[in-house]
Amino acid sequence: MDAVQDEAAGKRARGLDRAFEILDFLRQKRQALKPNEIAAQIGAPRSSVYELVNLLLQNGILEFTGGEGRVYLGRKLYFLGAAYENHFDFTRECEAALEQLADETRETAQFCMLDGNRYTVVRMREGARPFRISTDVGQSVPIPWTASGRLLVAHLSDQEILNFIPPQDFRLPNGEWLEPQTFIAEVRQAEREGLFTFNSIVDSFTHCFAVPVRGEEGHAAATLCLVTPRDDGIANRDRYLDCLKKAAAGLDHAPSRPKRT
């Protein structure tokens, strides 16, 4: 009897994992897809995907959109996200910090975190420049491509970092290979200095600044970043870093701090 119950529990757990995989896949694709397209692209059995999609549709987690049976993330996810934000003060505090950074520097300010083993921009405030630099909020990016990534994995050992980051993520957007040991050396540099800056790997015209926002355990639970035109970023390096450090100090422990009642 116990073996049967364990097998049933295992199937439910695998189904839950697959459901989250479907949701993450749609979030990354940013478009409505048919269930058979989802199944083919995530390498899952069509029958399992159809069954899970129907269950998610019934619960409002997915919705039909775009015709021809296509599905996308449902509005219930918005309400779940709103409930999460309502429980924590850090969203309001983060917005205020980003607004202050953008006003002080006129540059694009971002609040970034890890999403599994990928990096994502959680909040962003565009700068006041006529030429604006922006990115898609919520889009997952390989950790080695980002300045923030060096800080967000700094609490891990060298081997834990190699185990955590998928090997293919060391392939940069231009096709070049970033040696994992070079990346680890940069992680340790970021850990010592409490910051990381570099010319963007993703965009050849920008310079990126990142400082940690520390959680209760003392390591970087998130980062505050500035994304600037390359020449201006280098010319204003010290001032920009001072602004970032001041803003980050006000947010330390905020990502894990529940809202005061």
CSV table of C-alpha atoms in Angstrom, one decimal:
chain,number,residue,atom,x,y,z
A,1,MET,CA,0.0,0.0,0.0
A,2,ASP,CA,2.8,2.4,0.9
A,3,ALA,CA,4.5,1.7,-2.4
A,4,VAL,CA,1.3,2.6,-4.3
A,5,GLN,CA,0.9,5.8,-2.3
A,6,ASP,CA,4.6,6.7,-2.9
A,7,GLU,CA,4.2,6.1,-6.6
A,8,ALA,CA,1.0,8.3,-6.8
A,9,ALA,CA,2.8,11.1,-4.8
A,10,GLY,CA,5.7,10.9,-7.2
A,11,LYS,CA,3.4,11.2,-10.2
A,12,ARG,CA,1.7,14.3,-8.7
A,13,ALA,CA,5.1,15.8,-8.0
A,14,ARG,CA,6.3,15.2,-11.6
A,15,GLY,CA,3.0,16.7,-12.9
A,16,LEU,CA,3.5,19.8,-10.7
A,17,ASP,CA,7.1,20.2,-12.0
A,18,ARG,CA,5.8,19.9,-15.6
A,19,ALA,CA,3.1,22.5,-15.0
A,20,PHE,CA,5.7,24.9,-13.7
A,21,GLU,CA,7.8,24.1,-16.7
A,22,ILE,CA,4.9,25.0,-19.0
A,23,LEU,CA,4.3,28.3,-17.2
A,24,ASP,CA,8.0,29.2,-17.3
A,25,PHE,CA,8.2,28.3,-21.0
A,26,LEU,CA,5.3,30.6,-21.9
A,27,ARG,CA,6.8,33.4,-19.8
A,28,GLN,CA,10.1,33.1,-21.6
A,29,LYS,CA,8.5,32.9,-25.1
A,30,ARG,CA,6.2,35.9,-24.5
A,31,GLN,CA,3.6,34.6,-26.9
A,32,ALA,CA,0.5,32.4,-27.0
A,33,LEU,CA,1.1,28.8,-28.3
A,34,LYS,CA,-0.9,25.7,-29.0
A,35,PRO,CA,-0.4,22.8,-26.5
A,36,ASN,CA,1.2,20.6,-29.2
A,37,GLU,CA,3.7,23.4,-29.9
A,38,ILE,CA,4.5,23.6,-26.2
A,39,ALA,CA,4.9,19.8,-25.9
A,40,ALA,CA,7.3,19.8,-28.9
A,41,GLN,CA,9.4,22.6,-27.7
A,42,ILE,CA,9.9,21.4,-24.1
A,43,GLY,CA,10.2,17.8,-25.1
A,44,ALA,CA,7.2,16.5,-23.2
A,45,PRO,CA,4.6,13.9,-24.1
A,46,ARG,CA,1.6,15.6,-25.8
A,47,SER,CA,-0.9,13.8,-23.7
A,48,SER,CA,0.6,15.0,-20.5
A,49,VAL,CA,0.8,18.6,-21.8
A,50,TYR,CA,-2.8,18.6,-23.0
A,51,GLU,CA,-3.9,17.2,-19.6
A,52,LEU,CA,-2.0,19.9,-17.6
A,53,VAL,CA,-3.0,22.7,-20.0
A,54,ASN,CA,-6.7,21.8,-19.5
A,55,LEU,CA,-6.2,21.7,-15.7
A,56,LEU,CA,-4.5,25.1,-15.7
A,57,LEU,CA,-7.2,26.6,-18.0
A,58,GLN,CA,-9.9,25.4,-15.6
A,59,ASN,CA,-8.1,27.2,-12.7
A,60,GLY,CA,-7.5,30.4,-14.6
A,61,ILE,CA,-3.7,30.0,-14.6
A,62,LEU,CA,-3.8,29.8,-18.4
A,63,GLU,CA,-6.3,31.4,-20.8
A,64,PHE,CA,-7.2,31.0,-24.4
A,65,THR,CA,-5.9,33.8,-26.6
A,66,GLY,CA,-5.0,34.4,-30.2
A,67,GLY,CA,-7.4,31.8,-31.6
A,68,GLU,CA,-6.8,28.2,-32.9
A,69,GLY,CA,-6.5,26.9,-29.3
A,70,ARG,CA,-3.5,28.9,-28.3
A,71,VAL,CA,-3.0,29.5,-24.6
A,72,TYR,CA,-1.0,32.0,-22.6
A,73,LEU,CA,-0.6,33.0,-18.9
A,74,GLY,CA,-3.9,33.8,-17.2
A,75,ARG,CA,-5.1,36.7,-15.2
A,76,LYS,CA,-5.1,34.7,-12.0
A,77,LEU,CA,-1.3,34.9,-12.0
A,78,TYR,CA,-1.6,38.7,-11.8
A,79,PHE,CA,-3.8,38.4,-8.7
A,80,LEU,CA,-1.4,35.9,-7.1
A,81,GLY,CA,1.5,38.3,-7.9
A,82,ALA,CA,-0.4,41.2,-6.5
A,83,ALA,CA,-1.1,39.3,-3.3
A,84,TYR,CA,2.7,38.5,-3.0
A,85,GLU,CA,3.6,42.2,-3.5
A,86,ASN,CA,1.0,43.3,-0.9
A,87,HIS,CA,2.7,41.1,1.7
A,88,PHE,CA,6.1,42.8,1.3
A,89,ASP,CA,7.3,46.3,1.6
A,90,PHE,CA,10.2,45.9,-0.7
A,91,THR,CA,8.3,46.5,-3.9
A,92,ARG,CA,7.3,50.0,-2.8
A,93,GLU,CA,10.8,50.7,-1.4
A,94,CYS,CA,12.4,49.4,-4.6
A,95,GLU,CA,10.3,51.6,-6.8
A,96,ALA,CA,11.3,54.6,-4.7
A,97,ALA,CA,15.0,53.7,-4.9
A,98,LEU,CA,14.9,53.2,-8.7
A,99,GLU,CA,13.1,56.6,-9.1
A,100,GLN,CA,15.8,58.3,-7.0
A,101,LEU,CA,18.6,56.6,-8.9
A,102,ALA,CA,17.1,57.5,-12.3
A,103,ASP,CA,16.6,61.1,-11.2
A,104,GLU,CA,20.1,61.5,-9.7
A,105,THR,CA,22.0,59.9,-12.7
A,106,ARG,CA,19.5,60.3,-15.6
A,107,GLU,CA,20.4,56.7,-16.4
A,108,THR,CA,18.3,53.5,-16.6
A,109,ALA,CA,18.0,51.9,-13.1
A,110,GLN,CA,17.1,48.3,-12.5
A,111,PHE,CA,16.4,45.9,-9.6
A,112,CYS,CA,17.5,42.4,-10.5
A,113,MET,CA,17.2,38.9,-8.9
A,114,LEU,CA,17.8,35.3,-9.8
A,115,ASP,CA,14.9,33.3,-11.3
A,116,GLY,CA,16.1,29.7,-10.8
A,117,ASN,CA,19.5,29.5,-12.4
A,118,ARG,CA,18.9,32.6,-14.6
A,119,TYR,CA,19.0,36.4,-14.1
A,120,THR,CA,16.0,38.6,-14.5
A,121,VAL,CA,15.1,42.3,-14.2
A,122,VAL,CA,12.3,42.6,-11.7
A,123,ARG,CA,11.8,46.3,-11.8
A,124,MET,CA,13.1,49.1,-14.0
A,125,ARG,CA,13.0,52.9,-14.2
A,126,GLU,CA,14.2,54.4,-17.5
A,127,GLY,CA,16.5,57.4,-17.4
A,128,ALA,CA,15.8,60.9,-18.7
A,129,ARG,CA,18.1,60.7,-21.7
A,130,PRO,CA,16.6,61.3,-25.2
A,131,PHE,CA,18.3,58.0,-26.1
A,132,ARG,CA,16.9,55.5,-23.6
A,133,ILE,CA,18.3,52.1,-22.7
A,134,SER,CA,15.8,49.5,-21.6
A,135,THR,CA,15.3,45.8,-21.3
A,136,ASP,CA,12.3,43.4,-20.9
A,137,VAL,CA,11.3,43.1,-17.3
A,138,GLY,CA,10.9,39.5,-16.4
A,139,GLN,CA,12.9,38.0,-19.2
A,140,SER,CA,15.4,35.4,-18.1
A,141,VAL,CA,19.0,35.8,-19.2
A,142,PRO,CA,22.1,33.6,-18.6
A,143,ILE,CA,23.9,34.6,-15.4
A,144,PRO,CA,27.4,35.0,-17.0
A,145,TRP,CA,26.1,37.6,-19.4
A,146,THR,CA,25.4,40.1,-16.6
A,147,ALA,CA,27.2,42.3,-14.2
A,148,SER,CA,24.7,41.4,-11.5
A,149,GLY,CA,25.3,37.7,-12.0
A,150,ARG,CA,28.8,38.0,-10.5
A,151,LEU,CA,27.3,39.2,-7.3
A,152,LEU,CA,24.2,37.0,-7.1
A,153,VAL,CA,26.2,33.7,-7.1
A,154,ALA,CA,29.1,35.0,-4.9
A,155,HIS,CA,27.9,33.2,-1.8
A,156,LEU,CA,28.4,29.8,-3.6
A,157,SER,CA,31.6,27.8,-3.7
A,158,ASP,CA,33.5,27.5,-7.0
A,159,GLN,CA,32.1,24.0,-7.6
A,160,GLU,CA,28.6,25.0,-6.6
A,161,ILE,CA,28.7,27.8,-9.2
A,162,LEU,CA,29.8,25.4,-11.9
A,163,ASN,CA,27.0,23.0,-10.8
A,164,PHE,CA,24.4,25.8,-10.7
A,165,ILE,CA,25.0,27.5,-14.1
A,166,PRO,CA,24.2,25.4,-17.2
A,167,PRO,CA,27.4,24.9,-19.3
A,168,GLN,CA,25.8,26.3,-22.4
A,169,ASP,CA,25.2,29.7,-20.6
A,170,PHE,CA,28.9,30.4,-20.8
A,171,ARG,CA,28.4,30.8,-24.6
A,172,LEU,CA,28.1,34.6,-25.0
A,173,PRO,CA,25.7,36.4,-27.4
A,174,ASN,CA,28.4,37.0,-29.9
A,175,GLY,CA,29.3,33.3,-30.0
A,176,GLU,CA,32.5,33.6,-27.9
A,177,TRP,CA,33.1,31.3,-25.1
A,178,LEU,CA,33.6,32.7,-21.5
A,179,GLU,CA,35.9,30.4,-19.6
A,180,PRO,CA,34.1,29.3,-16.4
A,181,GLN,CA,37.3,29.9,-14.4
A,182,THR,CA,37.5,33.5,-15.7
A,183,PHE,CA,33.9,34.0,-14.7
A,184,ILE,CA,34.6,32.6,-11.2
A,185,ALA,CA,37.6,34.9,-10.8
A,186,GLU,CA,35.3,37.8,-11.6
A,187,VAL,CA,32.8,36.5,-9.1
A,188,ARG,CA,35.5,36.6,-6.4
A,189,GLN,CA,36.5,40.1,-7.4
A,190,ALA,CA,32.9,41.2,-7.2
A,191,GLU,CA,32.6,39.6,-3.8
A,192,ARG,CA,35.7,41.4,-2.4
A,193,GLU,CA,34.8,44.8,-3.8
A,194,GLY,CA,31.0,44.6,-3.2
A,195,LEU,CA,30.3,45.7,-6.8
A,196,PHE,CA,30.9,44.8,-10.4
A,197,THR,CA,31.1,47.0,-13.5
A,198,PHE,CA,31.8,46.1,-17.1
A,199,ASN,CA,31.1,46.9,-20.7
A,200,SER,CA,27.9,45.1,-21.5
A,201,ILE,CA,28.3,41.7,-23.1
A,202,VAL,CA,24.8,41.9,-24.6
A,203,ASP,CA,24.9,45.5,-25.9
A,204,SER,CA,28.2,46.9,-27.3
A,205,PHE,CA,27.1,50.5,-26.6
A,206,THR,CA,26.5,50.3,-22.8
A,207,HIS,CA,28.3,50.0,-19.5
A,208,CYS,CA,26.8,48.2,-16.6
A,209,PHE,CA,27.1,48.8,-12.8
A,210,ALA,CA,25.8,46.5,-10.1
A,211,VAL,CA,25.9,46.5,-6.3
A,212,PRO,CA,24.3,43.9,-4.0
A,213,VAL,CA,21.1,44.3,-2.0
A,214,ARG,CA,21.7,41.9,0.9
A,215,GLY,CA,19.2,39.6,2.4
A,216,GLU,CA,19.0,38.5,6.0
A,217,GLU,CA,21.8,35.9,5.5
A,218,GLY,CA,24.2,38.6,4.4
A,219,HIS,CA,24.6,37.6,0.7
A,220,ALA,CA,23.2,39.3,-2.4
A,221,ALA,CA,19.5,38.5,-2.5
A,222,ALA,CA,19.2,41.0,-5.3
A,223,THR,CA,21.1,43.8,-7.1
A,224,LEU,CA,20.6,47.4,-8.0
A,225,CYS,CA,22.0,48.3,-11.4
A,226,LEU,CA,22.6,51.2,-13.7
A,227,VAL,CA,22.8,50.7,-17.5
A,228,THR,CA,24.5,53.6,-19.1
A,229,PRO,CA,26.0,54.7,-22.4
A,230,ARG,CA,29.5,53.4,-22.4
A,231,ASP,CA,31.5,56.7,-22.4
A,232,ASP,CA,29.2,58.4,-19.9
A,233,GLY,CA,29.3,55.4,-17.6
A,234,ILE,CA,33.1,55.3,-17.5
A,235,ALA,CA,33.4,59.1,-17.1
A,236,ASN,CA,30.9,59.1,-14.1
A,237,ARG,CA,32.0,55.8,-12.5
A,238,ASP,CA,32.6,57.0,-9.0
A,239,ARG,CA,29.5,59.1,-8.7
A,240,TYR,CA,27.3,56.4,-10.1
A,241,LEU,CA,28.7,53.8,-7.7
A,242,ASP,CA,28.2,56.2,-4.8
A,243,CYS,CA,24.5,56.6,-5.8
A,244,LEU,CA,24.0,52.9,-6.2
A,245,LYS,CA,25.6,52.0,-2.8
A,246,LYS,CA,23.5,54.6,-1.0
A,247,ALA,CA,20.3,53.3,-2.6
A,248,ALA,CA,21.2,49.6,-1.9
A,249,ALA,CA,22.0,50.3,1.7
A,250,GLY,CA,18.4,51.4,2.2
A,251,LEU,CA,17.1,48.2,0.6
A,252,ASP,CA,19.3,45.7,2.5
A,253,HIS,CA,17.1,42.9,4.0
A,254,ALA,CA,14.1,44.3,2.1
A,255,PRO,CA,13.6,41.3,-0.3
A,256,SER,CA,12.8,39.0,2.6
A,257,ARG,CA,11.1,41.5,4.9
A,258,PRO,CA,7.3,41.1,5.2
A,259,LYS,CA,5.1,44.1,5.2
A,260,ARG,CA,4.7,45.8,8.6
A,261,THR,CA,1.1,45.6,9.9
